[in-house]
C-alpha positions as a LaTeX table, in Angstrom:
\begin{tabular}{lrrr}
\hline
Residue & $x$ (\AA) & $y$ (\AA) & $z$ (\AA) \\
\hline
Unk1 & 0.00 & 0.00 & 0.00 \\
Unk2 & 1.38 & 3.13 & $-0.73$ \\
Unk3 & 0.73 & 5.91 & 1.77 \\
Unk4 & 0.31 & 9.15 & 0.19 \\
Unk5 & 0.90 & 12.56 & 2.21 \\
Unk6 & $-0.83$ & 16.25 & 0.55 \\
Unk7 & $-1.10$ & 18.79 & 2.49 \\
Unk8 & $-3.45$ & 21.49 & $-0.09$ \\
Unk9 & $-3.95$ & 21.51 & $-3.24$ \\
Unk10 & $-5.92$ & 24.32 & $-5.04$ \\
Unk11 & $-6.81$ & 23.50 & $-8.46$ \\
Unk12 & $-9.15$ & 24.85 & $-11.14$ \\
Unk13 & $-10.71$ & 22.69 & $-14.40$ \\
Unk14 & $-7.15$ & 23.34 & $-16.00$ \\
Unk15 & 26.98 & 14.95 & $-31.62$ \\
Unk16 & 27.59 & 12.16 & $-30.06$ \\
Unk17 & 30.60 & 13.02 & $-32.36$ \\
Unk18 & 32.49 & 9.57 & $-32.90$ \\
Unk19 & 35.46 & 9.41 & $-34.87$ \\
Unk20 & 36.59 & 6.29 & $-35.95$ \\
Unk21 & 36.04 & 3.53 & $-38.92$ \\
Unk22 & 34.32 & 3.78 & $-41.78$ \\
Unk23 & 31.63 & 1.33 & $-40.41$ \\
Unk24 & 30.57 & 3.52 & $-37.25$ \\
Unk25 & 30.79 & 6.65 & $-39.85$ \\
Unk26 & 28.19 & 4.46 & $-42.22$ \\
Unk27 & 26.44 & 4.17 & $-38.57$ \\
Unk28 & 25.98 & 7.91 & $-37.89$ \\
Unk29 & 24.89 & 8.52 & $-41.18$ \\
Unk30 & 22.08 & 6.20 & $-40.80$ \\
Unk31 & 21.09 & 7.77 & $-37.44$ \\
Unk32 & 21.15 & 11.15 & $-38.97$ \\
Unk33 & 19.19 & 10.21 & $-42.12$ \\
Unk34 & 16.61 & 8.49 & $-39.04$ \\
Unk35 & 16.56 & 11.73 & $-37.57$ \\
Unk36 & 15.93 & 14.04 & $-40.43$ \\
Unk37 & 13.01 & 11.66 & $-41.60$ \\
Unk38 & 10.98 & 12.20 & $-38.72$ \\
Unk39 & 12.05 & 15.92 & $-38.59$ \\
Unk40 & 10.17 & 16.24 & $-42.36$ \\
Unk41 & 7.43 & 14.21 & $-41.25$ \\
Unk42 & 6.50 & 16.20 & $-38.21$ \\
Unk43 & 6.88 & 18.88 & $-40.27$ \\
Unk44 & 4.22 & 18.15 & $-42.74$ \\
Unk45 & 1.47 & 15.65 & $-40.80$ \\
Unk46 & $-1.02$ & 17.68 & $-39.13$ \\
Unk47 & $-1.17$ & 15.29 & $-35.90$ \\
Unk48 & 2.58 & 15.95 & $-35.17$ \\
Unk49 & 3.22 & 18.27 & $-32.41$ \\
Unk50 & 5.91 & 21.07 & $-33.11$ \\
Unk51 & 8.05 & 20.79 & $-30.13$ \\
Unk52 & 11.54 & 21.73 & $-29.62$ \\
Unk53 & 14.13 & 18.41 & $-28.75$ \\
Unk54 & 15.84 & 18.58 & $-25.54$ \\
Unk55 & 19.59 & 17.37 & $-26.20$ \\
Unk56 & 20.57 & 14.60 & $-23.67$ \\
Unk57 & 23.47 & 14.36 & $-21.87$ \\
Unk58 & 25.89 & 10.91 & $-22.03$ \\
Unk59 & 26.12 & 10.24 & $-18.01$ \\
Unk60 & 26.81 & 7.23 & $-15.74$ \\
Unk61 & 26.39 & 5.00 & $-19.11$ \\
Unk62 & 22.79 & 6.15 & $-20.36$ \\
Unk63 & 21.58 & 9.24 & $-21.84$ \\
Unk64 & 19.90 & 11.66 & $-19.31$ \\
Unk65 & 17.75 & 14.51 & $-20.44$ \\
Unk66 & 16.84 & 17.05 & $-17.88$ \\
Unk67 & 13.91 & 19.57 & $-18.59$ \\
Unk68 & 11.30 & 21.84 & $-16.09$ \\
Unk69 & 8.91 & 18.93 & $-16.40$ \\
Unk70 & 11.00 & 15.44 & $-15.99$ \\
Unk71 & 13.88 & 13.96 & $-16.40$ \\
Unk72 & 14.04 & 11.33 & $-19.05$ \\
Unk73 & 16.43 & 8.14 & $-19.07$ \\
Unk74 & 17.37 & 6.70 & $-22.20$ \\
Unk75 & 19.53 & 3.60 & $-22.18$ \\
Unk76 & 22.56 & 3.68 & $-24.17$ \\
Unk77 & 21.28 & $-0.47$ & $-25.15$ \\
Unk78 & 18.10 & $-0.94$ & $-25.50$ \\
Unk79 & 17.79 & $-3.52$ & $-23.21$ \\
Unk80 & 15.82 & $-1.58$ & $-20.31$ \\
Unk81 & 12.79 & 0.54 & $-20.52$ \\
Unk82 & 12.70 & 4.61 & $-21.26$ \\
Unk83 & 12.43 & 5.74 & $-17.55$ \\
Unk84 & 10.68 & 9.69 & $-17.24$ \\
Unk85 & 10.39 & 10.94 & $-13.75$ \\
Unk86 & 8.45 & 13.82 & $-13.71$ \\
Unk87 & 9.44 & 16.45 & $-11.37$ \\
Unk88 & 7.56 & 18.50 & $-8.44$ \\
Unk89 & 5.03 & 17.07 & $-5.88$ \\
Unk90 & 3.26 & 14.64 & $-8.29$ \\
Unk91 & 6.52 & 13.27 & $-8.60$ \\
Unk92 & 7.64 & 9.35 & $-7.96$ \\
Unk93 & 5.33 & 6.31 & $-7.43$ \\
Unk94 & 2.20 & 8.56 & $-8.69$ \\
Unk95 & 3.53 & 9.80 & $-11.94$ \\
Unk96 & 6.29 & 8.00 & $-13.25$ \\
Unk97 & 6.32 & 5.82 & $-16.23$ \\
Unk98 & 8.36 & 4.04 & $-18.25$ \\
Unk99 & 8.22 & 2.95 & $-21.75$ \\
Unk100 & 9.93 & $-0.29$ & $-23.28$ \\
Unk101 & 10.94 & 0.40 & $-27.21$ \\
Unk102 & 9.16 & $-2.41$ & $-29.58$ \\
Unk103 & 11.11 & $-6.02$ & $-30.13$ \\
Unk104 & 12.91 & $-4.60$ & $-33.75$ \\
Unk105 & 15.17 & $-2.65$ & $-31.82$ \\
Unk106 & 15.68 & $-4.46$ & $-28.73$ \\
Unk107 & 19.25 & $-5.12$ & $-28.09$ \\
Unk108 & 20.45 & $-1.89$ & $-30.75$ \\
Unk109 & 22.82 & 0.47 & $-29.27$ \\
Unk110 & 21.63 & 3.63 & $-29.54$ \\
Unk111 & 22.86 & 7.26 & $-30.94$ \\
Unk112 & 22.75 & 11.18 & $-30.52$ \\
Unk113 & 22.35 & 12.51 & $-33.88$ \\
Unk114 & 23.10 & 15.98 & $-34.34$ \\
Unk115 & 19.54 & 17.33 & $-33.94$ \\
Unk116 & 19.28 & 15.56 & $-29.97$ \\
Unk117 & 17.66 & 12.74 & $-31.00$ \\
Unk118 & 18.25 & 8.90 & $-29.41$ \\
Unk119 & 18.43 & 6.62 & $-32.65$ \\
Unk120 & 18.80 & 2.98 & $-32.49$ \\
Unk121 & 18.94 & 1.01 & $-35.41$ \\
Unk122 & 16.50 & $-1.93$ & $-35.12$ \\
Unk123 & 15.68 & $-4.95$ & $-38.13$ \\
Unk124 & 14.08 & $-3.24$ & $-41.07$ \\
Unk125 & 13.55 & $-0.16$ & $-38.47$ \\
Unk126 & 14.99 & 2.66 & $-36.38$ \\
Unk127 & 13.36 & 4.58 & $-33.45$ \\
Unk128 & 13.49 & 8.08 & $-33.08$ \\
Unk129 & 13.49 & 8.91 & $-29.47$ \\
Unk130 & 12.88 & 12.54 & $-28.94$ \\
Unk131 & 12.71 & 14.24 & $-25.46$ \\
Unk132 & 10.95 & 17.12 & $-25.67$ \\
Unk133 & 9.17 & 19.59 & $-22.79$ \\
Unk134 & 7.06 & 17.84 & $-20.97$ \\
Unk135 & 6.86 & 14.64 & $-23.52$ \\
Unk136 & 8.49 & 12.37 & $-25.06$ \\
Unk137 & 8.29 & 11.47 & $-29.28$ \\
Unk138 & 9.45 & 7.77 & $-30.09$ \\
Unk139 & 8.97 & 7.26 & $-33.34$ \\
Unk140 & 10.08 & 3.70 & $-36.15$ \\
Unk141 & 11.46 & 4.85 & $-39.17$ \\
Unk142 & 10.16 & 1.81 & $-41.35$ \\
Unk143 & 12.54 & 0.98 & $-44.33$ \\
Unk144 & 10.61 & $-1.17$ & $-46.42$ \\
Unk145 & 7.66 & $-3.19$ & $-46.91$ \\
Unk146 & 9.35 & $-6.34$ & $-45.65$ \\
Unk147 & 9.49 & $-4.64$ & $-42.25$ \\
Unk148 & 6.69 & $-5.36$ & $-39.08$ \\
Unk149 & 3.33 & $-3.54$ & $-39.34$ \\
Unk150 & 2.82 & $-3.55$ & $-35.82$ \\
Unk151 & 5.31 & $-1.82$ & $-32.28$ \\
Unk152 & 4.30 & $-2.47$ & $-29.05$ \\
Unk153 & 5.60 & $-0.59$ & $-25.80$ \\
Unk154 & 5.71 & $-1.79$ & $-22.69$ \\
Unk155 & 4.16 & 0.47 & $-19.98$ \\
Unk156 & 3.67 & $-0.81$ & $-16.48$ \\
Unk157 & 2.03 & $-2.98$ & $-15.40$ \\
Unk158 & $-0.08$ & $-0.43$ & $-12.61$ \\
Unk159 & $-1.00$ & 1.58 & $-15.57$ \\
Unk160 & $-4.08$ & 1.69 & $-16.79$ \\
Unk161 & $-4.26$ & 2.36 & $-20.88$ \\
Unk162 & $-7.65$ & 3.80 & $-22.17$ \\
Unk163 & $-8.05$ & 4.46 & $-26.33$ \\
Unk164 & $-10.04$ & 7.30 & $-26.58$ \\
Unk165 & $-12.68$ & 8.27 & $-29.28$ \\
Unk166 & $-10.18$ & 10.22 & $-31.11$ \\
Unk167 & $-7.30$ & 7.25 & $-30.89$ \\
Unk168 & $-5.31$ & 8.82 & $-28.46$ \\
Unk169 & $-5.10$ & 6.93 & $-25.52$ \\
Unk170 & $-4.95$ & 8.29 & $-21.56$ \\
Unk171 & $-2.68$ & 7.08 & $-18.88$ \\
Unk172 & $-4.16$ & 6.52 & $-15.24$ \\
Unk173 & $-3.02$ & 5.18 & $-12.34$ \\
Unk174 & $-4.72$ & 4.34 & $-8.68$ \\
Unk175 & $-2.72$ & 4.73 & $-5.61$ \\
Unk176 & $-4.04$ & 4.38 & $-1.70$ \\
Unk177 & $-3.33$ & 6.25 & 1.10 \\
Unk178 & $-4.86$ & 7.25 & 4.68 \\
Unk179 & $-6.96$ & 10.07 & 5.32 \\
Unk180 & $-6.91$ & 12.20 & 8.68 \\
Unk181 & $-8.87$ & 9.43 & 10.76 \\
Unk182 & $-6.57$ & 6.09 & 9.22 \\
Unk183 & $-8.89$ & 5.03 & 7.17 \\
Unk184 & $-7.81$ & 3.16 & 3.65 \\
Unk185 & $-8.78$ & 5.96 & 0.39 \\
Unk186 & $-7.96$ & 5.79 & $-2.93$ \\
Unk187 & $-8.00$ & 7.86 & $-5.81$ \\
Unk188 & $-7.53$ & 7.48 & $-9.91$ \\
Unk189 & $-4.87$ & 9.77 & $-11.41$ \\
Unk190 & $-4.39$ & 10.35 & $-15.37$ \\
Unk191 & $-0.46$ & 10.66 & $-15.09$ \\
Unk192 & $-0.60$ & 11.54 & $-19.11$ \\
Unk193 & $-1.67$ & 10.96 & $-22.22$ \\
Unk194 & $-0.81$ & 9.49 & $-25.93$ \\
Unk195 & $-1.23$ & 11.74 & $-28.49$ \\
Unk196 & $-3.33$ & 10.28 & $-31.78$ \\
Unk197 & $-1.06$ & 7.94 & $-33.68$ \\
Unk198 & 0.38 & 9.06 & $-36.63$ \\
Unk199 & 1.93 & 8.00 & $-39.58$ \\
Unk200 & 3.50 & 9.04 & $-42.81$ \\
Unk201 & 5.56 & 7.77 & $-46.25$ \\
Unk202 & 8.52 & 9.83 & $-47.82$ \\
Unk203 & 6.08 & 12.00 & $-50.01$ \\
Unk204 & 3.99 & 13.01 & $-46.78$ \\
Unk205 & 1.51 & 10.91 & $-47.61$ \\
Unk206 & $-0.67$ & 9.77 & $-44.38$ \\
Unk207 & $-0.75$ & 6.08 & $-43.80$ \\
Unk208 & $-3.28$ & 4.65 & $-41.86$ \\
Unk209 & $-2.53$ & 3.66 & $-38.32$ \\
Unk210 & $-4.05$ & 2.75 & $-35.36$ \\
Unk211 & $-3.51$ & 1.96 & $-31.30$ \\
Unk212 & $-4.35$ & $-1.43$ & $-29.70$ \\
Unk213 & $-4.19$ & $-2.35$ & $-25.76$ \\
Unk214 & $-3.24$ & $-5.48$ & $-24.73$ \\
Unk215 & $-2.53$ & $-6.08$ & $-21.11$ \\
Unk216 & 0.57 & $-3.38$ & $-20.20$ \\
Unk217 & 1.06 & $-2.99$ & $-23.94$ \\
Unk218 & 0.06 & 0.08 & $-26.28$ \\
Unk219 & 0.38 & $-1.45$ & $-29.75$ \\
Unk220 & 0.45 & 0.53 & $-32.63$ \\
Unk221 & $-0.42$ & $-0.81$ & $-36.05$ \\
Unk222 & 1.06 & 0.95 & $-38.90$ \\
Unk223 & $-0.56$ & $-0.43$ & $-42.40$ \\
Unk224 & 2.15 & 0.05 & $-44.96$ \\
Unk225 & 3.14 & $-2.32$ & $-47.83$ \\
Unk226 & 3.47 & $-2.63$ & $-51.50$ \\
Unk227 & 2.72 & 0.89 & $-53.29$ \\
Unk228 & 4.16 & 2.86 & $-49.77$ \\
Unk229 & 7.05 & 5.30 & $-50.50$ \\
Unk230 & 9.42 & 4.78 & $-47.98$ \\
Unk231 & 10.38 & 5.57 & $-45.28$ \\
Unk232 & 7.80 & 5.73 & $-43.17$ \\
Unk233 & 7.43 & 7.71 & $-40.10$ \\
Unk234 & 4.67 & 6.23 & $-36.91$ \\
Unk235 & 4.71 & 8.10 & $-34.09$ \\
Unk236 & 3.23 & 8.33 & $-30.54$ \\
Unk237 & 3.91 & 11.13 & $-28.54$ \\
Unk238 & 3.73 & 10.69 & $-24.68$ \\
Unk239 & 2.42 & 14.09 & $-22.69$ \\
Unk240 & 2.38 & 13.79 & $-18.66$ \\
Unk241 & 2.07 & 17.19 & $-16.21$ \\
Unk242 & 4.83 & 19.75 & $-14.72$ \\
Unk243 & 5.30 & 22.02 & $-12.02$ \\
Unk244 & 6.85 & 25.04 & $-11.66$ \\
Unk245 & 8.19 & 27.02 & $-8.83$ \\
Unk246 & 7.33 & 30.50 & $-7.53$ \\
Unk247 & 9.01 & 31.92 & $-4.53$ \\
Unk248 & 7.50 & 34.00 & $-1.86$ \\
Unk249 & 7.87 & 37.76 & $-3.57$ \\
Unk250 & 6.55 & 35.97 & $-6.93$ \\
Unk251 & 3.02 & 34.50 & $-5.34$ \\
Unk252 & 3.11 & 38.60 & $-3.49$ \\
Unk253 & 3.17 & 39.95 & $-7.19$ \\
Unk254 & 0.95 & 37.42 & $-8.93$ \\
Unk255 & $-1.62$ & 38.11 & $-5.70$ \\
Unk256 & $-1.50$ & 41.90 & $-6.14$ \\
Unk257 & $-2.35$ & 41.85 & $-9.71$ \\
Unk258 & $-5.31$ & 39.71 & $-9.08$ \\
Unk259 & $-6.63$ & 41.79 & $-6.70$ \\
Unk260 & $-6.14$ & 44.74 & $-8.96$ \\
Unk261 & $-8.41$ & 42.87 & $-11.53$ \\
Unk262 & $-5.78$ & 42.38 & $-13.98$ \\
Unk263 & $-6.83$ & 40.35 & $-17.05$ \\
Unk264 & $-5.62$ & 37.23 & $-18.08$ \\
Unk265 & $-3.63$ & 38.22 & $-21.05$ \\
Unk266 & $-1.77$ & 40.96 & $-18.47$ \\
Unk267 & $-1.43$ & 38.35 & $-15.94$ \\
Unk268 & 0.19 & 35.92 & $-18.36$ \\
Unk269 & 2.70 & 38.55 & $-19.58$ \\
Unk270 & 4.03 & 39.16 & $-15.98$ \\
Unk271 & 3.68 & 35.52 & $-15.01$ \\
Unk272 & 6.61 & 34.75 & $-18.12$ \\
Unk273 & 8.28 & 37.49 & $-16.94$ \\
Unk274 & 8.49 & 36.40 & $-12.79$ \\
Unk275 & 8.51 & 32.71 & $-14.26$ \\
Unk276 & 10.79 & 32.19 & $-17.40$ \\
Unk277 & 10.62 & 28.44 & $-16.75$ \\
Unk278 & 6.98 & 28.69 & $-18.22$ \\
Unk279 & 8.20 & 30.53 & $-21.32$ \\
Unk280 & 9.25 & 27.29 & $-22.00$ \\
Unk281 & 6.36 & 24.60 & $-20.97$ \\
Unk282 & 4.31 & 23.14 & $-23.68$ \\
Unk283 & 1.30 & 24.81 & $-22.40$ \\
Unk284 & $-0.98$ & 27.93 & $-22.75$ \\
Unk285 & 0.39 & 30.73 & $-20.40$ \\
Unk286 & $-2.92$ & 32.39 & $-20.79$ \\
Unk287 & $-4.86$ & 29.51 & $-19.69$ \\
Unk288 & $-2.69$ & 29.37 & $-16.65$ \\
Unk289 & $-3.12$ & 33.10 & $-16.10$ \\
Unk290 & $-6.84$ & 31.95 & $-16.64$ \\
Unk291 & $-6.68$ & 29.37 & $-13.64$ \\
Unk292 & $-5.03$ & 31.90 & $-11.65$ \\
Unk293 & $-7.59$ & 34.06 & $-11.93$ \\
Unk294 & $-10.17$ & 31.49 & $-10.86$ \\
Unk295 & $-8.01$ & 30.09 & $-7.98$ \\
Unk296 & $-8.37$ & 33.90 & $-6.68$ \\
Unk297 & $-5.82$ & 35.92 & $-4.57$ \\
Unk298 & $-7.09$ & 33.73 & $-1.33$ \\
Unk299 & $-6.75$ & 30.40 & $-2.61$ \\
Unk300 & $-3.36$ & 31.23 & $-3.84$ \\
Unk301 & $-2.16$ & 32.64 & $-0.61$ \\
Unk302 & $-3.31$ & 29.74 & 1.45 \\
Unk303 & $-1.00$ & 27.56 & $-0.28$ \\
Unk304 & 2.09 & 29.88 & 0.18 \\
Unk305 & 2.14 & 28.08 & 3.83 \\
Unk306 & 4.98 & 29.52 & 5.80 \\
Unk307 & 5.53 & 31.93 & 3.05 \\
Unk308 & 7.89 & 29.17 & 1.19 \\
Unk309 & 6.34 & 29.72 & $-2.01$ \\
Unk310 & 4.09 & 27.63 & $-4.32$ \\
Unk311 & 4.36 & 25.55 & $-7.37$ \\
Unk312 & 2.06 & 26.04 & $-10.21$ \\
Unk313 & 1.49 & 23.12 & $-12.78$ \\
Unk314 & $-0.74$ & 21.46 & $-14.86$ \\
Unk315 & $-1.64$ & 17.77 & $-13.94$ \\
Unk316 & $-4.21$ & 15.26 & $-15.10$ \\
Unk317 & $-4.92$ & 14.05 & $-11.65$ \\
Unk318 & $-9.07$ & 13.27 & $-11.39$ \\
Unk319 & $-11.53$ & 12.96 & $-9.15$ \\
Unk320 & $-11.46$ & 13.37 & $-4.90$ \\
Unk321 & $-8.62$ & 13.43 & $-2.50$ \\
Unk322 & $-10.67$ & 12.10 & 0.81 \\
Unk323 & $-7.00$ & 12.98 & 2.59 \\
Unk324 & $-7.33$ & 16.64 & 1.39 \\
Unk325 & $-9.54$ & 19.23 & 1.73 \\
Unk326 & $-9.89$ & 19.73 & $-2.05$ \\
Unk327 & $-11.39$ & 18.27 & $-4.86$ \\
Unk328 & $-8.86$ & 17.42 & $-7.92$ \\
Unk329 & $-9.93$ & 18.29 & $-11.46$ \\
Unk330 & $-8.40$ & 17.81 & $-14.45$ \\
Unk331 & $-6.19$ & 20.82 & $-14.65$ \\
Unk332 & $-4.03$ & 23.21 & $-13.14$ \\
Unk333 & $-2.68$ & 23.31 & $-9.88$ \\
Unk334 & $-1.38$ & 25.12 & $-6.47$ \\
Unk335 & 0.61 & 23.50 & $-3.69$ \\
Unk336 & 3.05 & 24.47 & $-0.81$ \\
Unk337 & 6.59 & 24.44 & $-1.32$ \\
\hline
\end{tabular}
C-alpha cells in the first residue's frame, strides 16, 4: 500500500561526435538520415506536435535529459525501458512511467544525432526517441515493406491504458493512502496521455494507423506495404504534467495583480516574466493566467504556507482526494513548497 501525504492543493478545471572507422561513420549517417526523416514528417502531418528536442546528456552509461517537467532516461542499449520521472510534488510512485521500445530494436545500441535525438537502429527499423518539454516522441522509421506492421511498448504494469474516441489513448493510475482518521482511500490519477497515432511515407503521404491495448502494452499498427514510399514515419507522442516554482515575492506579485483585476492576457505577460521556466512549458500561459484568476488571490495565498512559495502546474490528476480538503480536477494546480 502506498501511503500518500498532501497537504493542499488548489486547483481549477485546468553529436555524439564519434570518430573512428568507416563502419561507425556508415552508422551515424544512418542515425542522422533516421533523424531528419521524422524531422520532415512532423513537419508536414497535421497530428505531429511542433516541439523543440531537448539534447541529452551521455552520463553514468545512459543518456539523461533534464527539462522543467522530468527527467528522461534513455539507455545507451536498449535492453531496459525509457524511464521519465516527472518532477515536483506529483513526482515518484504517482507519476512515473516508463516505456519499453518495440522487439525490432531491442538489443540496438543507440545514438545522438546531431539534432538531440536517441536513434537505435532496429531490423528493417529505427526509433526516433525525442525528449521534448514535458513529452516524449518515439517514433520507427520503417525501411521497407518487408518490415513489421505492428510496435508495441511496454508500460507498467499499474497503468491503466484507455483508447479514446479520437485514438489517443490516456494514462491513469490508482494509488491508496490514509486520510486524517486512518482510514484506507484511494484515488484514480491520469499521469498523461498518448497523443493520436500518426503516420507518414517519404512523399507526406498519411498512412493509416491505429492503437491497440493489450494487457501493459500500447500497440500501434502501422498499415504500410506494397505501393508505400518509404520511409515511413509512426509516431506516438507521450504528454504527462509539470510544475513550476514560484518563490515568496513571486506569489506577493501574482496576488497583487489579481486583486487589482488584472486580465488574463496581463497576468500571463508578468507571469513569463516572474517565471521564465513557463516561457518554456508546452502549455498555454494564458490559460494558466486563466486558472489563476479562478483560484483567486485567497486560494493562492493559502498555499504559500509559511511563506515558502508555491508551485504552479498542470496535472491530469481526477476525481477526490478524501485525505485533502480539495477536490482534484483535471487541470491546473497550487501546492506548498
Amino acid at each position: 500500500m502506498k501511503k500518500i501525504k498532501v497537504a493542499l492543493v488548489a486547483l481549477t478545471t485546468v553529436s555524439l561526435v564519434l570518430a573512428g572507422t568507416p563502419a561507425i561513420a556508415a552508422e551515424d549517417d544512418l542515425a542522422e538520415d533516421a533523424a531528419q526523416s521524422v524531422a520532415a514528417a512532423v513537419e508536414n502531418h497535421p497530428l505531429a506536435e511542433d516541439a523543440e528536442i531537448i539534447a541529452p546528456e551521455a552520463r553514468d552509461g545512459v543518456f539523461v535529459a533534464d527539462s522543467e517537467a522530468a527527467q528522461i532516461t534513455v539507455p545507451r542499449t536498449v535492453d531496459m525501458p525509457i524511464d521519465v520521472s516527472p518532477t515536483g510534488h506529483w513526482a515518484g510512485a504517482l507519476t512515473g512511467i516508463s516505456v519499453g521500445l518495440p522487439e525490432p530494436v531491442q538489443g540496438a545500441a543507440t545514438e545522438v544525432a546531431d539534432d538531440g535525438s536517441v536513434v537505435a537502429d532496429g531490423d528493417g527499423v529505427q526509433a526516433v526517441v525525442q525528449t521534448l518539454e514535458g513529452g516524449l516522441r518515439l517514433s520507427t522509421v520503417i525501411d521497407g515493406p518487408s518490415a513489421p506492421t505492428s510496435f508495441a511498448y511496454e508500460l507498467p504494469e499499474d497503468l491503466d491504458i484507455t483508447l479514446n474516441e479520437d485514438g489517443s489513448a490516456t494514462l491513469s493510475r490508482t494509488a491508496t493512502g490514509l486520510d486524517e482518521e486512518g482510514n484506507e482511500v484511494s484515488f484514480t490519477a491520469e499521469v498523461g496521455y498518448v497523443g493520436a497515432p500518426w503516420a507518414a511515407d517519404a512523399d507526406g503521404s498519411e498512412i493509416e494507423t491505429r492503437y491497440e491495448v493489450v494487457g501493459n502494452e500500447l500497440i500501434q499498427y502501422v498499415e504500410h506495404g506494397p505501393g508505400t514510399s518509404y520511409p515511413v514515419v509512426a509516431d506516438p507522442t507521450f504528454w504527462w504534467g509539470w510544475n513550476v516554482y514560484a518563490s515568496n515575492t513571486v506569489v506577493s506579485q501574482i496576488t497583487k495583480l489579481l486583486l487589482g483585476g488584472s486580465s488574463a492576457a496581463l497576468l500571463a505577460s508578468r507571469i513569463t516574466a516572474l517565471i521564465p521556466a513557463v516561457g518554456t512549458l508546452t502549455t498555454n500561459v494564458i490559460a494558466l493566467a486563466g486558472a489563476l484568476l479562478a483560484f483567486g488571490a485567497a486560494a493562492i495565498n493559502a498555499c504559500n504556507w509559511n511563506n515558502r512559495g508555491v508551485y504552479f502546474g498542470h496535472t491530469w490528476v481526477t476525481g477526490v482526494l478524501p485525505f485533502a480538503p480539495s477536490i482534484v480536477r483535471n487541470g491546473y494546480f497550487c501546492v506548498p513548497n
